[in-house]
């Protein structure tokens, strides 16, 4: 058991026994049950996530910052992503694995198709893309060809230079209406999940009830169908952590305990609190 060196009694109850699929997640939404997502990058943490009952692991291009030491996600390449998706897929056989498509690898539908296929062949079961209306055709194309898609709206880090920094999005009415309209459009185009990053909690709640596919919030309040955090933030490894994150190691005895605490707090609706949300 190569990835089992960080055992904790607190992780033994919730181990995933069945492969999580898109259908599982849609069923959880229709039952009103929250699910848990962690952005992580290696086989060991991926195995721990499976033991802690984390339904979805995201191999995020945040690895550009958390693993590779870049200042943003923009330098991340397909080769970086494939390397880490392969590692995560070796460690976890039960959670649904989403792989990010990095900056400028899906600028056209054909680029998206080619690069999404590579991420899927590396072991992902879904790809994630950042952007709104302009991606509808791409989402439709991928979905029609059997590639599940997770959309990503609100603060989209690959557009940091266009957005003028890592800022909360959707605070003015026009921007909020645009995000809501984009969410509906992408869901209708065939997206299976949507990440909502750094938007007001009320807007995220409105989107969550307006669309039939699950929403995954990060800095989007507690009324989304799921939550995602980056493993480095959960474990207190980030020097200046974002206010929407939380160091769960402060409330646990060990690393598996911290992961388990995150899982149980999301499922119980305890995390995120008001202090981790934007109004
Ligand atoms: O890259 C990433 O890890 C992400 C999440 C923070 C949503 O996109």
Short mmCIF file of C-alpha atoms and ligand atoms in Angstrom, two decimals:
data_model
loop_
_atom_site.label_atom_id
_atom_site.label_comp_id
_atom_site.label_asym_id
_atom_site.label_seq_id
_atom_site.Cartn_x
_atom_site.Cartn_y
_atom_site.Cartn_z
CA UNK A 1 0.00 0.00 0.00
CA UNK A 2 2.41 2.65 -1.21
CA UNK A 3 0.31 5.72 -0.43
CA UNK A 4 -0.90 4.63 2.99
CA UNK A 5 1.85 5.99 5.18
CA UNK A 6 -0.20 8.81 6.71
CA UNK A 7 -2.98 6.78 8.29
CA UNK A 8 -5.35 8.22 10.83
CA UNK A 9 -8.26 6.57 12.59
CA UNK A 10 -10.32 9.65 11.67
CA UNK A 11 -10.24 8.72 7.98
CA UNK A 12 -11.49 5.16 8.13
CA UNK A 13 -15.28 5.70 8.21
CA UNK A 14 -15.84 7.58 5.00
CA UNK A 15 -13.62 5.76 2.47
CA UNK A 16 -15.19 5.84 -0.99
CA UNK A 17 -16.16 2.32 -2.02
CA UNK A 18 -17.67 3.05 -5.44
CA UNK A 19 -16.38 5.13 -8.36
CA UNK A 20 -17.90 8.62 -8.25
CA UNK A 21 -19.37 9.59 -11.62
CA UNK A 22 -21.09 12.61 -13.12
CA UNK A 23 -24.39 10.84 -12.36
CA UNK A 24 -23.45 10.47 -8.69
CA UNK A 25 -22.86 14.23 -8.43
CA UNK A 26 -26.09 15.15 -10.21
CA UNK A 27 -27.97 12.80 -7.88
CA UNK A 28 -26.37 14.41 -4.82
CA UNK A 29 -27.58 17.80 -6.08
CA UNK A 30 -31.12 16.58 -6.61
CA UNK A 31 -31.10 15.04 -3.09
CA UNK A 32 -29.83 18.32 -1.63
CA UNK A 33 -26.64 16.63 -0.34
CA UNK A 34 -23.41 18.59 -0.46
CA UNK A 35 -20.25 17.09 -1.95
CA UNK A 36 -16.59 17.89 -1.45
CA UNK A 37 -13.83 18.82 -3.88
CA UNK A 38 -10.11 19.31 -3.19
CA UNK A 39 -7.54 20.69 -5.60
CA UNK A 40 -4.47 18.48 -5.15
CA UNK A 41 -1.57 17.34 -7.23
CA UNK A 42 0.08 14.08 -6.14
CA UNK A 43 -0.67 10.39 -5.65
CA UNK A 44 -0.28 10.45 -1.89
CA UNK A 45 -2.80 13.23 -1.23
CA UNK A 46 -5.08 11.74 -3.87
CA UNK A 47 -5.13 8.43 -1.99
CA UNK A 48 -5.86 10.24 1.25
CA UNK A 49 -8.76 12.07 -0.41
CA UNK A 50 -10.25 8.73 -1.42
CA UNK A 51 -9.96 7.49 2.17
CA UNK A 52 -11.59 10.69 3.47
CA UNK A 53 -14.59 10.40 1.16
CA UNK A 54 -13.73 13.37 -1.09
CA UNK A 55 -16.03 12.89 -4.07
CA UNK A 56 -14.03 14.97 -6.56
CA UNK A 57 -10.33 15.74 -6.87
CA UNK A 58 -9.30 18.60 -9.09
CA UNK A 59 -5.83 18.65 -10.57
CA UNK A 60 -5.90 22.42 -10.80
CA UNK A 61 -3.53 24.64 -12.71
CA UNK A 62 -3.09 26.31 -9.30
CA UNK A 63 -0.19 23.84 -9.22
CA UNK A 64 1.72 26.56 -11.05
CA UNK A 65 1.81 28.43 -7.74
CA UNK A 66 1.43 25.71 -5.11
CA UNK A 67 3.93 23.23 -6.57
CA UNK A 68 6.04 24.94 -9.21
CA UNK A 69 6.66 28.34 -7.64
CA UNK A 70 5.26 30.57 -10.38
CA UNK A 71 3.40 33.81 -9.58
CA UNK A 72 0.28 32.85 -11.53
CA UNK A 73 -1.28 29.96 -13.46
CA UNK A 74 -0.29 31.43 -16.82
CA UNK A 75 3.08 29.59 -17.23
CA UNK A 76 1.46 26.17 -16.66
CA UNK A 77 1.77 23.82 -19.66
CA UNK A 78 0.02 20.69 -20.89
CA UNK A 79 3.09 18.68 -19.87
CA UNK A 80 2.82 19.92 -16.27
CA UNK A 81 -0.86 19.03 -16.18
CA UNK A 82 -0.41 15.58 -17.68
CA UNK A 83 2.40 14.74 -15.23
CA UNK A 84 0.22 15.62 -12.24
CA UNK A 85 -3.03 14.11 -13.57
CA UNK A 86 -1.17 10.82 -14.08
CA UNK A 87 0.16 10.92 -10.50
CA UNK A 88 -3.26 11.68 -9.01
CA UNK A 89 -4.91 8.95 -11.12
CA UNK A 90 -2.36 6.42 -9.80
CA UNK A 91 -3.24 7.29 -6.21
CA UNK A 92 -7.02 7.50 -6.41
CA UNK A 93 -9.32 5.07 -8.20
CA UNK A 94 -12.65 6.21 -6.77
CA UNK A 95 -13.02 10.01 -6.71
CA UNK A 96 -13.96 11.72 -9.95
CA UNK A 97 -10.79 13.36 -11.30
CA UNK A 98 -11.01 16.73 -13.06
CA UNK A 99 -7.98 18.06 -14.95
CA UNK A 100 -7.59 21.75 -15.76
CA UNK A 101 -6.83 22.81 -19.30
CA UNK A 102 -4.05 25.40 -18.93
CA UNK A 103 -3.83 28.91 -20.31
CA UNK A 104 -4.35 29.22 -24.08
CA UNK A 105 -4.76 25.46 -24.67
CA UNK A 106 -8.50 25.83 -25.47
CA UNK A 107 -8.54 29.14 -27.33
CA UNK A 108 -10.28 27.43 -30.27
CA UNK A 109 -12.69 24.48 -30.18
CA UNK A 110 -10.16 22.32 -32.06
CA UNK A 111 -7.36 23.14 -29.62
CA UNK A 112 -9.75 22.32 -26.79
CA UNK A 113 -10.66 18.95 -28.31
CA UNK A 114 -7.04 17.96 -28.89
CA UNK A 115 -5.83 19.03 -25.43
CA UNK A 116 -8.87 17.74 -23.53
CA UNK A 117 -8.28 14.31 -25.09
CA UNK A 118 -4.70 14.36 -23.76
CA UNK A 119 -5.88 15.21 -20.23
CA UNK A 120 -8.48 12.44 -20.37
CA UNK A 121 -5.89 9.93 -21.62
CA UNK A 122 -3.68 10.89 -18.68
CA UNK A 123 -6.42 9.71 -16.31
CA UNK A 124 -8.93 12.53 -15.81
CA UNK A 125 -12.65 11.88 -16.16
CA UNK A 126 -13.53 15.53 -16.80
CA UNK A 127 -11.78 18.70 -17.95
CA UNK A 128 -12.18 22.23 -16.58
CA UNK A 129 -12.12 25.42 -18.64
CA UNK A 130 -12.31 29.06 -17.54
CA UNK A 131 -14.68 31.45 -19.26
CA UNK A 132 -18.26 32.32 -20.17
CA UNK A 133 -20.32 32.76 -23.32
CA UNK A 134 -17.38 32.46 -25.73
CA UNK A 135 -16.86 28.85 -24.52
CA UNK A 136 -20.39 27.61 -25.23
CA UNK A 137 -19.48 26.16 -28.63
CA UNK A 138 -16.41 24.43 -27.16
CA UNK A 139 -18.37 22.98 -24.24
CA UNK A 140 -20.97 21.64 -26.66
CA UNK A 141 -18.30 20.12 -28.90
CA UNK A 142 -16.48 18.37 -26.03
CA UNK A 143 -19.66 17.17 -24.41
CA UNK A 144 -21.03 15.76 -27.68
CA UNK A 145 -17.78 13.83 -28.11
CA UNK A 146 -17.96 12.23 -24.66
CA UNK A 147 -15.73 14.60 -22.70
CA UNK A 148 -17.46 15.88 -19.54
CA UNK A 149 -16.78 19.55 -18.85
CA UNK A 150 -16.56 21.60 -15.68
CA UNK A 151 -17.00 25.31 -16.44
CA UNK A 152 -15.41 28.01 -14.26
CA UNK A 153 -16.98 31.47 -13.78
CA UNK A 154 -16.44 34.51 -11.57
CA UNK A 155 -12.78 35.06 -10.77
CA UNK A 156 -10.99 33.16 -13.53
CA UNK A 157 -7.28 33.23 -12.63
CA UNK A 158 -6.04 32.66 -16.19
CA UNK A 159 -7.57 36.09 -17.02
CA UNK A 160 -5.88 37.86 -14.10
CA UNK A 161 -4.23 40.37 -16.43
CA UNK A 162 -7.54 41.26 -18.03
CA UNK A 163 -9.36 41.41 -14.69
CA UNK A 164 -6.68 43.66 -13.18
CA UNK A 165 -5.97 41.39 -10.20
CA UNK A 166 -7.52 38.67 -8.09
CA UNK A 167 -10.77 40.50 -7.29
CA UNK A 168 -14.26 39.49 -6.29
CA UNK A 169 -16.47 39.38 -9.40
CA UNK A 170 -20.20 40.00 -9.83
CA UNK A 171 -20.53 42.82 -7.34
CA UNK A 172 -22.29 45.19 -9.72
CA UNK A 173 -25.62 44.27 -11.21
CA UNK A 174 -24.51 44.10 -14.84
CA UNK A 175 -21.61 41.76 -14.03
CA UNK A 176 -23.81 39.63 -11.78
CA UNK A 177 -26.42 39.27 -14.53
CA UNK A 178 -23.70 38.32 -17.01
CA UNK A 179 -22.33 35.58 -14.73
CA UNK A 180 -25.84 34.19 -14.19
CA UNK A 181 -26.56 34.26 -17.94
CA UNK A 182 -23.21 32.56 -18.71
CA UNK A 183 -23.92 29.83 -16.14
CA UNK A 184 -27.27 29.06 -17.79
CA UNK A 185 -25.72 29.13 -21.27
CA UNK A 186 -22.87 26.76 -20.36
CA UNK A 187 -25.20 24.36 -18.54
CA UNK A 188 -27.45 24.28 -21.62
CA UNK A 189 -24.39 23.79 -23.85
CA UNK A 190 -23.61 20.55 -21.98
CA UNK A 191 -21.37 21.45 -19.02
CA UNK A 192 -21.73 18.96 -16.16
CA UNK A 193 -20.39 21.10 -13.30
CA UNK A 194 -19.59 24.78 -12.73
CA UNK A 195 -16.99 26.25 -10.40
CA UNK A 196 -18.01 29.66 -9.04
CA UNK A 197 -14.98 31.50 -7.72
CA UNK A 198 -15.04 34.65 -5.59
CA UNK A 199 -18.54 35.94 -6.21
CA UNK A 200 -21.08 37.24 -3.69
CA UNK A 201 -22.81 34.47 -1.76
CA UNK A 202 -26.28 35.64 -2.83
CA UNK A 203 -25.34 35.45 -6.52
CA UNK A 204 -23.90 31.94 -6.10
CA UNK A 205 -27.10 30.85 -4.35
CA UNK A 206 -29.18 32.32 -7.19
CA UNK A 207 -27.12 30.47 -9.84
CA UNK A 208 -27.31 27.23 -7.85
CA UNK A 209 -31.10 27.26 -7.89
CA UNK A 210 -31.32 28.50 -11.49
CA UNK A 211 -29.38 25.65 -13.13
CA UNK A 212 -29.82 21.89 -12.90
CA UNK A 213 -26.10 21.02 -12.85
CA UNK A 214 -24.10 21.17 -9.58
CA UNK A 215 -22.22 24.32 -8.61
CA UNK A 216 -18.88 24.15 -6.77
CA UNK A 217 -18.08 27.24 -4.75
CA UNK A 218 -14.78 28.76 -3.68
CA UNK A 219 -15.26 32.12 -2.03
CA UNK A 220 -18.91 31.88 -3.10
CA UNK A 221 -20.71 31.31 0.20
CA UNK A 222 -22.26 28.19 1.58
CA UNK A 223 -25.31 27.84 -0.68
CA UNK A 224 -23.60 26.05 -3.54
CA UNK A 225 -23.90 22.30 -4.14
CA UNK A 226 -20.23 21.67 -3.31
CA UNK A 227 -17.10 23.42 -2.06
CA UNK A 228 -13.55 23.32 -3.33
CA UNK A 229 -10.36 24.33 -1.55
CA UNK A 230 -6.71 23.96 -2.48
CA UNK A 231 -4.90 21.34 -0.34
CA UNK A 232 -2.15 23.83 0.56
CA UNK A 233 -4.76 26.15 2.13
CA UNK A 234 -6.48 23.29 4.01
CA UNK A 235 -3.10 22.38 5.52
CA UNK A 236 -1.98 25.92 6.32
CA UNK A 237 0.91 25.86 3.84
CA UNK A 238 0.03 29.16 2.17
CA UNK A 239 1.94 32.18 3.44
CA UNK A 240 -0.88 34.68 2.79
CA UNK A 241 -4.00 32.52 2.59
CA UNK A 242 -7.10 33.94 0.90
CA UNK A 243 -9.86 34.93 3.33
CA UNK A 244 -12.25 32.40 1.78
CA UNK A 245 -9.97 29.50 2.77
CA UNK A 246 -9.35 27.89 6.14
CA UNK A 247 -6.46 26.06 7.80
CA UNK A 248 -8.15 22.88 9.04
CA UNK A 249 -4.93 21.54 10.54
CA UNK A 250 -5.47 23.97 13.42
CA UNK A 251 -8.52 21.91 14.43
CA UNK A 252 -7.04 18.43 13.86
CA UNK A 253 -4.29 16.18 15.16
CA UNK A 254 -2.77 15.28 11.83
CA UNK A 255 -3.03 15.80 8.06
CA UNK A 256 -5.70 13.13 7.42
CA UNK A 257 -7.64 14.57 10.35
CA UNK A 258 -7.51 18.04 8.75
CA UNK A 259 -8.79 16.67 5.44
CA UNK A 260 -11.53 14.77 7.23
CA UNK A 261 -12.54 17.91 9.18
CA UNK A 262 -12.84 19.86 5.92
CA UNK A 263 -15.04 17.09 4.48
CA UNK A 264 -17.33 16.91 7.50
CA UNK A 265 -17.60 20.72 7.85
CA UNK A 266 -18.62 21.10 4.19
CA UNK A 267 -21.16 18.29 4.40
CA UNK A 268 -22.64 19.72 7.60
CA UNK A 269 -22.84 23.23 6.11
CA UNK A 270 -20.39 24.57 8.73
CA UNK A 271 -17.79 25.60 6.14
CA UNK A 272 -17.70 28.15 4.61
CA UNK A 273 -18.78 30.56 7.34
CA UNK A 274 -19.67 34.23 6.88
CA UNK A 275 -16.01 35.11 7.40
CA UNK A 276 -15.07 32.98 4.34
CA UNK A 277 -17.73 34.54 2.09
CA UNK A 278 -18.36 37.80 0.21
CA UNK A 279 -21.53 39.82 0.43
O1 LIG B 1 -6.66 25.61 -10.23
C1 LIG B 1 -7.38 25.39 -9.25
O2 LIG B 1 -6.98 24.77 -8.27
C2 LIG B 1 -8.76 25.85 -9.33
C3 LIG B 1 -9.57 25.86 -8.07
C4 LIG B 1 -9.07 26.80 -7.08
C5 LIG B 1 -11.02 26.03 -8.33
O3 LIG B 1 -9.20 26.25 -10.36
#
